[in-house]
Amino acid sequence: MPSEMRSINRSDWITVAVLCFVNLINYMDRFTIAGVLNDIKHDFEITNDKSGLLQTAFILSYMVFAPLFGYLGDRYNRKFIMSSGVFLWCLTTLVGSYMKTFGWFLFFRALVGIGEASYSTIAPTIISDLFVKDVRSRMLALFYFAIPVGSGLGYITGGETARITGHWEWGLRITPVLGVIAILLLLTVVKNPIRGEQEGGVHLTSTTWSYDMKQLMKNPSFMLSTAGFTCVAFVTGALAWWAPLYLQLGFQLHPDEMNVDPDDVAYKFGLIGMASGLIGVPLGSAIAQKLRCHWQQADPLICAVGLLISAPLLFFALITANTNSMLCYTLIFFGQLSLNLNWSIVADMLLYVVIPTRRSTAEAFQILIAHAFGDAGSPYLIGLISEGLKSIYLPVQSIRGLLVFDQDINVEFRSLQYAMFLTMFVEVIGALFFFLTALHIQQDKALVDLAIADKCLDTKNNGQAESTHL
């Protein structure tokens, strides 16, 4: 295995490094707002449901435009498409930070999603065309570890910049500067490999988008793993958006911790997210590489077990937030670590159960489904449930008439806590989908390998490339 890594040339390493850097700032930008959500709520005078709508608007535009960029990514120059997308999200993030009304701020936040969709659908397919087998798995782990680490940096960037400058808007102006550097690197040093080159699939040609979609719908491993990943996205989106605010409320209920610094909570939560990502993503990839040599269904089973471990850990983290901050942080770390086992494995599964000329479309479809039914609605849904629960608890609390400030915090905390319990049930459902994926993964991978081999043989015999009607 070490010899395989040593055989990677310098230009391939540079390409992966740049793609990881862009993915890092991509997720930094996405979660900077979550790190200063309390300040945004105060400035715009909005409630929990409208706060969740900020993330929902972003994800909706992100998922709607993902299929378009998936189609383009399977057919045109991927470097130019990604560069254009990065430019768009940098510009809209910067302009949005100067908006003074919630409506315009929400509008520009939605536009950011369009730009980010172009990158997320295409970048993994470049890695898949540069590497194969375990080397590809390692490179995908490197690429996807940037998601939790970038998210953690987003919390830290938002919170610390707000603390230093006294204005939360400045936190949104960091990533556009880094984005300009990313655009230059994408255009100058990133390779645009031939689709399927490393797998012997250069003879494959693109089919129509409608035919690609029909074949993806008939692929049980792809569809079931997408359903499982949708549950992961639901939980990740809800926790990433609401956890810092929830922890702030819980810590304020401690007898000895009434003066809670919101920036400090966001900072610590960001560090936990980074640490759990640094360990969890490569750990999941390493376990998969070890086990799949002996057990071909290992990938989806690892994802399922990771979700089943994460669910009780996050449940106990939620119920200890108002009693023991250290225990709560520890449980969150291990809960997120178990959740992060999924990222690179799900991406790897998609790439080996889908033929090379269909992968950008598959990435786009998975993004569409995962976000449509996952993190597009989960922040808003949790906020909506929380607001609904407040109407149940608040009258009972106000009758007592004493310690009104404390009672308001308690109502806010309890309503958000019960709303977030929903994420534990979704994790269990996600585990079920991954268990079902394990029943089909071996056969679907073999079909892709056979399709590539058969088309290669046909091309050699006929002297021409043919369409990939798998």
CSV table of C-alpha atoms in Angstrom, one decimal:
chain,number,residue,atom,x,y,z
A,1,MET,CA,0.0,0.0,0.0
A,2,PRO,CA,2.7,2.5,0.8
A,3,SER,CA,4.3,1.9,-2.7
A,4,GLU,CA,0.9,2.8,-4.3
A,5,MET,CA,1.0,6.1,-2.5
A,6,ARG,CA,4.6,6.8,-3.5
A,7,SER,CA,3.7,6.2,-7.2
A,8,ILE,CA,1.4,9.2,-7.2
A,9,ASN,CA,3.0,12.0,-9.2
A,10,ARG,CA,3.4,15.6,-8.0
A,11,SER,CA,0.7,17.1,-10.2
A,12,ASP,CA,-1.9,14.6,-8.9
A,13,TRP,CA,-1.0,15.6,-5.3
A,14,ILE,CA,-1.3,19.3,-6.1
A,15,THR,CA,-4.7,18.7,-7.7
A,16,VAL,CA,-6.0,16.9,-4.6
A,17,ALA,CA,-4.5,19.5,-2.3
A,18,VAL,CA,-6.3,22.3,-4.2
A,19,LEU,CA,-9.6,20.5,-4.3
A,20,CYS,CA,-9.3,19.9,-0.5
A,21,PHE,CA,-8.6,23.5,0.1
A,22,VAL,CA,-11.6,24.7,-1.9
A,23,ASN,CA,-13.8,22.1,-0.1
A,24,LEU,CA,-12.5,23.4,3.2
A,25,ILE,CA,-13.4,27.1,2.6
A,26,ASN,CA,-16.6,25.9,1.0
A,27,TYR,CA,-17.8,24.5,4.3
A,28,MET,CA,-16.2,27.3,6.3
A,29,ASP,CA,-18.5,29.7,4.4
A,30,ARG,CA,-21.5,27.4,4.8
A,31,PHE,CA,-21.3,27.3,8.7
A,32,THR,CA,-19.9,30.7,9.5
A,33,ILE,CA,-23.5,31.9,10.0
A,34,ALA,CA,-24.2,29.2,12.5
A,35,GLY,CA,-21.3,30.4,14.6
A,36,VAL,CA,-22.9,33.9,14.9
A,37,LEU,CA,-26.6,32.8,14.7
A,38,ASN,CA,-27.5,34.4,18.1
A,39,ASP,CA,-26.2,37.8,16.8
A,40,ILE,CA,-28.0,37.5,13.5
A,41,LYS,CA,-31.3,36.7,15.4
A,42,HIS,CA,-30.8,39.8,17.6
A,43,ASP,CA,-29.9,42.1,14.7
A,44,PHE,CA,-32.7,41.1,12.4
A,45,GLU,CA,-35.2,40.4,15.3
A,46,ILE,CA,-36.2,36.9,14.0
A,47,THR,CA,-37.4,33.8,15.7
A,48,ASN,CA,-36.1,30.2,15.5
A,49,ASP,CA,-38.1,29.2,12.5
A,50,LYS,CA,-36.8,32.2,10.4
A,51,SER,CA,-33.3,31.5,11.6
A,52,GLY,CA,-33.6,27.9,10.3
A,53,LEU,CA,-34.9,29.3,7.0
A,54,LEU,CA,-31.5,30.9,6.3
A,55,GLN,CA,-29.9,27.4,6.0
A,56,THR,CA,-33.0,26.0,4.2
A,57,ALA,CA,-32.9,28.8,1.5
A,58,PHE,CA,-29.2,28.1,0.9
A,59,ILE,CA,-29.7,24.3,0.6
A,60,LEU,CA,-32.8,24.6,-1.6
A,61,SER,CA,-30.9,26.6,-4.3
A,62,TYR,CA,-27.9,24.3,-3.8
A,63,MET,CA,-29.9,21.2,-4.5
A,64,VAL,CA,-32.0,22.6,-7.3
A,65,PHE,CA,-28.9,23.6,-9.3
A,66,ALA,CA,-26.9,20.5,-8.5
A,67,PRO,CA,-28.4,18.4,-11.4
A,68,LEU,CA,-27.6,21.2,-13.9
A,69,PHE,CA,-23.9,21.2,-12.8
A,70,GLY,CA,-23.9,17.4,-12.8
A,71,TYR,CA,-25.1,17.3,-16.4
A,72,LEU,CA,-22.4,19.9,-17.4
A,73,GLY,CA,-19.7,18.2,-15.4
A,74,ASP,CA,-20.2,14.9,-17.3
A,75,ARG,CA,-19.8,16.7,-20.6
A,76,TYR,CA,-17.7,19.9,-20.4
A,77,ASN,CA,-14.5,21.3,-18.9
A,78,ARG,CA,-14.8,20.7,-15.2
A,79,LYS,CA,-12.1,23.3,-14.2
A,80,PHE,CA,-14.0,26.2,-15.7
A,81,ILE,CA,-17.3,25.1,-14.3
A,82,MET,CA,-15.9,24.9,-10.8
A,83,SER,CA,-14.1,28.2,-11.1
A,84,SER,CA,-17.2,30.0,-12.2
A,85,GLY,CA,-19.1,28.5,-9.3
A,86,VAL,CA,-16.5,29.5,-6.7
A,87,PHE,CA,-16.5,33.1,-8.1
A,88,LEU,CA,-20.3,33.2,-7.7
A,89,TRP,CA,-20.5,32.1,-4.1
A,90,CYS,CA,-17.6,34.4,-3.2
A,91,LEU,CA,-19.3,37.4,-4.7
A,92,THR,CA,-22.7,36.7,-3.2
A,93,THR,CA,-21.3,36.0,0.2
A,94,LEU,CA,-19.5,39.3,0.2
A,95,VAL,CA,-22.4,41.3,-1.1
A,96,GLY,CA,-24.8,39.5,1.3
A,97,SER,CA,-22.7,40.6,4.3
A,98,TYR,CA,-23.6,44.2,3.6
A,99,MET,CA,-27.4,43.7,3.6
A,100,LYS,CA,-29.4,45.4,6.3
A,101,THR,CA,-32.7,43.7,6.0
A,102,PHE,CA,-33.5,40.0,6.6
A,103,GLY,CA,-35.2,39.6,3.2
A,104,TRP,CA,-32.2,40.7,1.2
A,105,PHE,CA,-29.8,38.8,3.4
A,106,LEU,CA,-31.9,35.6,2.9
A,107,PHE,CA,-31.9,36.2,-0.9
A,108,PHE,CA,-28.1,36.5,-1.2
A,109,ARG,CA,-27.7,33.5,1.1
A,110,ALA,CA,-29.8,31.5,-1.4
A,111,LEU,CA,-27.6,32.6,-4.3
A,112,VAL,CA,-24.5,31.3,-2.4
A,113,GLY,CA,-26.0,27.8,-2.8
A,114,ILE,CA,-25.9,28.0,-6.6
A,115,GLY,CA,-22.2,28.6,-6.6
A,116,GLU,CA,-21.4,25.9,-4.1
A,117,ALA,CA,-23.5,23.4,-6.1
A,118,SER,CA,-21.1,23.6,-9.0
A,119,TYR,CA,-18.1,22.6,-7.0
A,120,SER,CA,-19.6,19.8,-4.8
A,121,THR,CA,-21.0,17.8,-7.7
A,122,ILE,CA,-17.8,17.9,-9.8
A,123,ALA,CA,-14.7,17.8,-7.6
A,124,PRO,CA,-15.2,14.1,-6.4
A,125,THR,CA,-15.4,12.9,-10.0
A,126,ILE,CA,-11.9,14.4,-10.7
A,127,ILE,CA,-10.5,12.5,-7.8
A,128,SER,CA,-12.2,9.3,-9.1
A,129,ASP,CA,-10.6,9.8,-12.5
A,130,LEU,CA,-7.1,10.2,-11.1
A,131,PHE,CA,-7.1,7.2,-8.8
A,132,VAL,CA,-8.6,3.7,-8.3
A,133,LYS,CA,-9.2,1.3,-5.5
A,134,ASP,CA,-7.6,2.0,-2.1
A,135,VAL,CA,-5.7,5.0,-3.3
A,136,ARG,CA,-9.0,6.5,-4.4
A,137,SER,CA,-10.5,5.7,-1.0
A,138,ARG,CA,-7.6,7.5,0.8
A,139,MET,CA,-7.8,10.6,-1.4
A,140,LEU,CA,-11.6,10.8,-0.9
A,141,ALA,CA,-11.0,10.5,2.8
A,142,LEU,CA,-8.6,13.5,2.5
A,143,PHE,CA,-11.2,15.4,0.4
A,144,TYR,CA,-14.1,14.7,2.7
A,145,PHE,CA,-12.4,15.3,6.0
A,146,ALA,CA,-12.5,19.0,4.9
A,147,ILE,CA,-16.3,18.9,5.5
A,148,PRO,CA,-16.3,18.6,9.3
A,149,VAL,CA,-13.0,20.5,9.7
A,150,GLY,CA,-14.2,23.3,7.4
A,151,SER,CA,-17.5,23.4,9.3
A,152,GLY,CA,-15.6,23.7,12.6
A,153,LEU,CA,-13.5,26.4,11.2
A,154,GLY,CA,-16.7,28.2,10.1
A,155,TYR,CA,-17.9,28.3,13.7
A,156,ILE,CA,-14.5,29.5,14.9
A,157,THR,CA,-14.1,32.1,12.1
A,158,GLY,CA,-17.6,33.5,12.6
A,159,GLY,CA,-17.4,33.6,16.4
A,160,GLU,CA,-13.9,34.9,16.8
A,161,THR,CA,-14.2,37.5,14.0
A,162,ALA,CA,-17.4,38.8,15.6
A,163,ARG,CA,-15.7,39.0,19.0
A,164,ILE,CA,-12.6,40.8,17.7
A,165,THR,CA,-14.4,43.3,15.4
A,166,GLY,CA,-17.7,43.6,17.3
A,167,HIS,CA,-19.7,43.0,14.1
A,168,TRP,CA,-20.7,39.5,13.0
A,169,GLU,CA,-20.8,40.6,9.3
A,170,TRP,CA,-17.0,40.6,9.1
A,171,GLY,CA,-17.0,36.8,9.7
A,172,LEU,CA,-18.6,36.4,6.3
A,173,ARG,CA,-15.9,38.4,4.5
A,174,ILE,CA,-13.1,36.0,5.3
A,175,THR,CA,-13.9,33.2,2.8
A,176,PRO,CA,-14.4,35.4,-0.3
A,177,VAL,CA,-10.8,36.5,0.0
A,178,LEU,CA,-9.7,32.8,0.3
A,179,GLY,CA,-12.0,32.1,-2.6
A,180,VAL,CA,-10.1,34.3,-5.0
A,181,ILE,CA,-7.0,32.3,-4.2
A,182,ALA,CA,-8.9,29.1,-4.9
A,183,ILE,CA,-10.1,30.3,-8.3
A,184,LEU,CA,-6.5,31.1,-9.4
A,185,LEU,CA,-5.3,27.6,-8.2
A,186,LEU,CA,-8.2,25.8,-9.9
A,187,LEU,CA,-7.5,27.5,-13.2
A,188,THR,CA,-3.7,27.1,-13.2
A,189,VAL,CA,-2.6,23.9,-11.4
A,190,VAL,CA,-5.6,21.5,-11.2
A,191,LYS,CA,-5.7,18.7,-13.7
A,192,ASN,CA,-8.8,17.8,-15.7
A,193,PRO,CA,-8.3,14.1,-16.4
A,194,ILE,CA,-10.0,12.0,-19.0
A,195,ARG,CA,-13.2,10.5,-17.6
A,196,GLY,CA,-12.6,6.9,-16.6
A,197,GLU,CA,-8.9,6.9,-17.6
A,198,GLN,CA,-7.5,5.1,-14.6
A,199,GLU,CA,-10.2,2.3,-14.8
A,200,GLY,CA,-9.7,1.7,-18.5
A,201,GLY,CA,-12.9,3.4,-19.3
A,202,VAL,CA,-11.7,6.1,-21.8
A,203,HIS,CA,-13.7,4.2,-24.5
A,204,LEU,CA,-16.9,5.1,-22.7
A,205,THR,CA,-19.1,7.8,-24.1
A,206,SER,CA,-21.9,9.8,-22.5
A,207,THR,CA,-25.5,8.8,-22.9
A,208,THR,CA,-28.5,11.1,-22.7
A,209,TRP,CA,-29.4,12.6,-19.3
A,210,SER,CA,-32.8,10.9,-19.2
A,211,TYR,CA,-31.2,7.5,-19.9
A,212,ASP,CA,-28.6,8.1,-17.2
A,213,MET,CA,-31.4,8.9,-14.7
A,214,LYS,CA,-33.3,5.8,-15.5
A,215,GLN,CA,-30.3,3.6,-15.0
A,216,LEU,CA,-29.5,5.3,-11.7
A,217,MET,CA,-33.1,4.7,-10.5
A,218,LYS,CA,-32.6,1.0,-11.2
A,219,ASN,CA,-29.4,0.9,-9.2
A,220,PRO,CA,-30.4,-0.4,-5.7
A,221,SER,CA,-27.1,0.2,-4.0
A,222,PHE,CA,-27.0,3.8,-5.3
A,223,MET,CA,-30.6,4.5,-4.3
A,224,LEU,CA,-30.5,2.9,-0.9
A,225,SER,CA,-27.1,4.5,0.0
A,226,THR,CA,-28.5,7.9,-1.1
A,227,ALA,CA,-31.5,7.3,1.2
A,228,GLY,CA,-29.1,6.5,4.1
A,229,PHE,CA,-26.9,9.5,3.3
A,230,THR,CA,-30.1,11.7,3.3
A,231,CYS,CA,-30.6,10.7,6.9
A,232,VAL,CA,-27.0,11.6,7.7
A,233,ALA,CA,-27.5,15.0,6.0
A,234,PHE,CA,-30.7,15.6,8.0
A,235,VAL,CA,-29.0,15.0,11.3
A,236,THR,CA,-25.8,16.9,10.3
A,237,GLY,CA,-27.8,19.9,9.1
A,238,ALA,CA,-29.9,20.1,12.3
A,239,LEU,CA,-27.0,19.7,14.7
A,240,ALA,CA,-24.7,22.0,12.8
A,241,TRP,CA,-27.3,24.8,12.8
A,242,TRP,CA,-28.8,24.5,16.3
A,243,ALA,CA,-26.2,22.9,18.5
A,244,PRO,CA,-24.2,26.0,19.4
A,245,LEU,CA,-27.4,27.9,20.3
A,246,TYR,CA,-28.7,24.9,22.2
A,247,LEU,CA,-25.5,24.6,24.2
A,248,GLN,CA,-25.6,28.3,25.1
A,249,LEU,CA,-29.1,27.9,26.5
A,250,GLY,CA,-28.2,24.8,28.4
A,251,PHE,CA,-25.1,26.2,29.9
A,252,GLN,CA,-27.0,29.3,31.1
A,253,LEU,CA,-29.1,27.0,33.2
A,254,HIS,CA,-26.1,25.8,35.2
A,255,PRO,CA,-26.1,27.4,38.7
A,256,ASP,CA,-22.5,28.5,38.3
A,257,GLU,CA,-22.5,29.3,34.6
A,258,MET,CA,-25.0,32.1,34.2
A,259,ASN,CA,-22.6,34.3,32.2
A,260,VAL,CA,-22.1,32.2,29.1
A,261,ASP,CA,-20.0,33.7,26.3
A,262,PRO,CA,-21.7,32.7,23.0
A,263,ASP,CA,-18.5,33.1,21.1
A,264,ASP,CA,-16.7,30.7,23.5
A,265,VAL,CA,-19.4,28.1,22.9
A,266,ALA,CA,-19.2,28.4,19.1
A,267,TYR,CA,-15.4,28.2,19.4
A,268,LYS,CA,-15.4,25.0,21.4
A,269,PHE,CA,-18.1,23.4,19.3
A,270,GLY,CA,-16.0,24.3,16.2
A,271,LEU,CA,-12.9,22.6,17.7
A,272,ILE,CA,-14.9,19.5,18.5
A,273,GLY,CA,-16.3,19.4,15.0
A,274,MET,CA,-12.8,19.8,13.6
A,275,ALA,CA,-11.3,17.1,15.9
A,276,SER,CA,-14.1,14.6,15.2
A,277,GLY,CA,-13.7,15.2,11.5
A,278,LEU,CA,-9.9,14.8,11.5
A,279,ILE,CA,-10.3,11.5,13.3
A,280,GLY,CA,-13.6,10.2,12.1
A,281,VAL,CA,-13.4,10.6,8.3
A,282,PRO,CA,-10.0,8.9,7.8
A,283,LEU,CA,-10.9,6.3,10.5
A,284,GLY,CA,-14.0,5.3,8.5
A,285,SER,CA,-11.9,5.1,5.3
A,286,ALA,CA,-9.2,3.0,7.0
A,287,ILE,CA,-11.6,0.6,8.6
A,288,ALA,CA,-13.4,0.2,5.2
A,289,GLN,CA,-10.1,-0.6,3.4
A,290,LYS,CA,-9.2,-3.2,6.0
A,291,LEU,CA,-12.5,-4.9,6.1
A,292,ARG,CA,-13.5,-4.9,2.4
A,293,CYS,CA,-10.6,-7.2,1.6
A,294,HIS,CA,-12.4,-9.9,3.6
A,295,TRP,CA,-16.0,-8.7,3.5
A,296,GLN,CA,-17.3,-7.0,0.4
A,297,GLN,CA,-20.4,-5.6,2.1
A,298,ALA,CA,-18.2,-3.8,4.7
A,299,ASP,CA,-18.7,-0.3,3.4
A,300,PRO,CA,-22.5,0.1,4.0
A,301,LEU,CA,-22.3,-1.9,7.2
A,302,ILE,CA,-19.7,0.5,8.7
A,303,CYS,CA,-22.0,3.4,7.8
A,304,ALA,CA,-25.0,1.6,9.5
A,305,VAL,CA,-23.0,0.8,12.7
A,306,GLY,CA,-21.6,4.4,12.8
A,307,LEU,CA,-25.2,5.8,12.9
A,308,LEU,CA,-26.4,3.3,15.5
A,309,ILE,CA,-23.4,4.3,17.8
A,310,SER,CA,-23.9,8.0,17.2
A,311,ALA,CA,-27.6,8.0,18.1
A,312,PRO,CA,-27.4,7.2,21.8
A,313,LEU,CA,-24.3,9.3,22.3
A,314,LEU,CA,-26.0,12.4,20.8
A,315,PHE,CA,-29.1,11.7,22.8
A,316,PHE,CA,-27.2,11.7,26.1
A,317,ALA,CA,-25.3,14.8,25.0
A,318,LEU,CA,-28.7,16.6,24.6
A,319,ILE,CA,-29.9,15.7,28.0
A,320,THR,CA,-26.7,16.6,29.9
A,321,ALA,CA,-26.3,20.1,28.3
A,322,ASN,CA,-27.9,21.8,31.3
A,323,THR,CA,-26.1,19.7,34.0
A,324,ASN,CA,-22.6,18.9,33.0
A,325,SER,CA,-20.9,20.8,30.2
A,326,MET,CA,-17.7,18.7,30.1
A,327,LEU,CA,-19.7,15.4,29.8
A,328,CYS,CA,-21.9,17.0,27.1
A,329,TYR,CA,-18.9,18.1,25.0
A,330,THR,CA,-17.3,14.7,25.3
A,331,LEU,CA,-20.5,12.9,24.2
A,332,ILE,CA,-20.9,15.3,21.3
A,333,PHE,CA,-17.3,14.6,20.2
A,334,PHE,CA,-17.8,10.8,20.1
A,335,GLY,CA,-21.3,11.2,18.6
A,336,GLN,CA,-19.9,13.3,15.7
A,337,LEU,CA,-16.9,11.1,15.3
A,338,SER,CA,-19.3,8.1,14.7
A,339,LEU,CA,-21.4,10.2,12.3
A,340,ASN,CA,-18.2,11.2,10.4
A,341,LEU,CA,-17.3,7.6,9.6
A,342,ASN,CA,-19.8,7.9,6.7
A,343,TRP,CA,-18.5,10.7,4.6
A,344,SER,CA,-15.8,9.2,2.5
A,345,ILE,CA,-17.3,5.7,2.5
A,346,VAL,CA,-20.6,6.9,0.9
A,347,ALA,CA,-18.7,8.9,-1.7
A,348,ASP,CA,-16.6,5.8,-2.5
A,349,MET,CA,-19.6,3.6,-2.8
A,350,LEU,CA,-21.2,6.0,-5.3
A,351,LEU,CA,-18.1,5.9,-7.5
A,352,TYR,CA,-17.7,2.2,-7.7
A,353,VAL,CA,-21.4,1.4,-8.3
A,354,VAL,CA,-21.8,4.0,-11.1
A,355,ILE,CA,-19.9,4.0,-14.4
A,356,PRO,CA,-17.4,6.9,-15.0
A,357,THR,CA,-19.4,8.8,-17.6
A,358,ARG,CA,-22.4,9.0,-15.2
A,359,ARG,CA,-20.8,10.0,-12.0
A,360,SER,CA,-21.3,13.7,-12.0
A,361,THR,CA,-25.0,13.1,-12.7
A,362,ALA,CA,-25.0,10.6,-9.9
A,363,GLU,CA,-23.3,13.0,-7.5
A,364,ALA,CA,-25.8,15.7,-8.4
A,365,PHE,CA,-28.8,13.4,-8.0
A,366,GLN,CA,-27.5,12.3,-4.6
A,367,ILE,CA,-27.0,15.9,-3.5
A,368,LEU,CA,-30.5,16.8,-4.7
A,369,ILE,CA,-32.2,14.0,-2.7
A,370,ALA,CA,-30.0,14.2,0.3
A,371,HIS,CA,-30.5,18.0,0.7
A,372,ALA,CA,-34.2,18.0,-0.4
A,373,PHE,CA,-35.1,15.5,2.3
A,374,GLY,CA,-32.2,16.1,4.6
A,375,ASP,CA,-30.5,19.3,5.6
A,376,ALA,CA,-32.6,21.6,3.4
A,377,GLY,CA,-35.6,21.2,5.8
A,378,SER,CA,-34.1,19.9,9.0
A,379,PRO,CA,-32.9,23.4,10.4
A,380,TYR,CA,-36.3,24.9,9.6
A,381,LEU,CA,-38.2,21.9,10.8
A,382,ILE,CA,-36.4,21.8,14.1
A,383,GLY,CA,-37.0,25.5,14.5
A,384,LEU,CA,-40.7,25.2,13.6
A,385,ILE,CA,-41.2,22.3,16.1
A,386,SER,CA,-39.3,24.3,18.7
A,387,GLU,CA,-41.6,27.3,18.2
A,388,GLY,CA,-44.6,25.1,18.4
A,389,LEU,CA,-43.5,23.5,21.6
A,390,LYS,CA,-43.0,26.9,23.2
A,391,SER,CA,-46.7,27.6,22.9
A,392,ILE,CA,-47.3,24.5,25.0
A,393,TYR,CA,-44.7,25.2,27.7
A,394,LEU,CA,-44.8,29.0,28.0
A,395,PRO,CA,-48.2,29.5,29.6
A,396,VAL,CA,-47.4,27.0,32.3
A,397,GLN,CA,-44.2,28.7,33.1
A,398,SER,CA,-45.6,32.2,33.1
A,399,ILE,CA,-48.3,31.4,35.6
A,400,ARG,CA,-45.7,31.0,38.3
A,401,GLY,CA,-44.7,34.6,37.8
A,402,LEU,CA,-41.3,34.3,39.4
A,403,LEU,CA,-37.8,34.4,37.8
A,404,VAL,CA,-39.2,35.3,34.4
A,405,PHE,CA,-35.8,35.5,32.7
A,406,ASP,CA,-34.8,32.1,33.9
A,407,GLN,CA,-38.1,30.6,32.9
A,408,ASP,CA,-37.9,32.0,29.4
A,409,ILE,CA,-34.5,30.4,29.0
A,410,ASN,CA,-35.8,27.1,30.3
A,411,VAL,CA,-38.7,27.2,27.8
A,412,GLU,CA,-36.4,28.0,24.9
A,413,PHE,CA,-34.0,25.2,26.0
A,414,ARG,CA,-36.7,22.5,26.6
A,415,SER,CA,-38.6,23.3,23.4
A,416,LEU,CA,-35.3,23.1,21.3
A,417,GLN,CA,-34.2,19.9,23.2
A,418,TYR,CA,-37.4,18.0,22.4
A,419,ALA,CA,-37.4,19.2,18.8
A,420,MET,CA,-33.8,17.9,18.4
A,421,PHE,CA,-34.7,14.5,19.7
A,422,LEU,CA,-36.1,13.9,16.2
A,423,THR,CA,-32.6,13.6,14.8
A,424,MET,CA,-32.0,10.4,16.9
A,425,PHE,CA,-34.9,8.6,15.2
A,426,VAL,CA,-33.7,9.7,11.8
A,427,GLU,CA,-30.2,8.2,12.5
A,428,VAL,CA,-31.8,4.8,13.2
A,429,ILE,CA,-33.8,5.0,9.9
A,430,GLY,CA,-30.5,5.9,8.1
A,431,ALA,CA,-28.8,2.8,9.6
A,432,LEU,CA,-31.7,0.6,8.2
A,433,PHE,CA,-31.1,2.0,4.7
A,434,PHE,CA,-27.4,1.2,4.9
A,435,PHE,CA,-28.1,-2.4,6.1
A,436,LEU,CA,-30.4,-2.8,3.0
A,437,THR,CA,-27.6,-1.4,0.8
A,438,ALA,CA,-25.3,-4.2,2.0
A,439,LEU,CA,-27.7,-6.7,0.4
A,440,HIS,CA,-27.0,-5.3,-3.1
A,441,ILE,CA,-23.5,-3.6,-3.1
A,442,GLN,CA,-21.5,-6.6,-4.3
A,443,GLN,CA,-23.7,-7.3,-7.3
A,444,ASP,CA,-23.9,-3.7,-8.4
A,445,LYS,CA,-20.1,-3.2,-8.2
A,446,ALA,CA,-19.6,-6.3,-10.3
A,447,LEU,CA,-22.0,-5.0,-12.9
A,448,VAL,CA,-20.0,-1.7,-13.2
A,449,ASP,CA,-16.7,-3.6,-13.5
A,450,LEU,CA,-18.2,-5.9,-16.1
A,451,ALA,CA,-19.6,-3.0,-18.1
A,452,ILE,CA,-16.2,-1.3,-18.3
A,453,ALA,CA,-14.4,-4.6,-19.2
A,454,ASP,CA,-17.1,-5.5,-21.9
A,455,LYS,CA,-17.0,-2.1,-23.5
A,456,CYS,CA,-13.2,-2.1,-23.5
A,457,LEU,CA,-13.3,-5.5,-25.3
A,458,ASP,CA,-15.9,-4.3,-27.8
A,459,THR,CA,-13.8,-1.2,-28.5
A,460,LYS,CA,-10.7,-3.3,-29.2
A,461,ASN,CA,-12.7,-5.7,-31.5
A,462,ASN,CA,-14.6,-3.0,-33.4
A,463,GLY,CA,-12.0,-0.2,-33.2
A,464,GLN,CA,-14.5,2.4,-32.0
A,465,ALA,CA,-16.1,3.8,-28.9
A,466,GLU,CA,-19.7,2.9,-28.0
A,467,SER,CA,-22.4,4.3,-25.8
A,468,THR,CA,-22.5,3.0,-22.2
A,469,HIS,CA,-25.9,1.4,-22.1
A,470,LEU,CA,-25.7,-0.3,-18.8
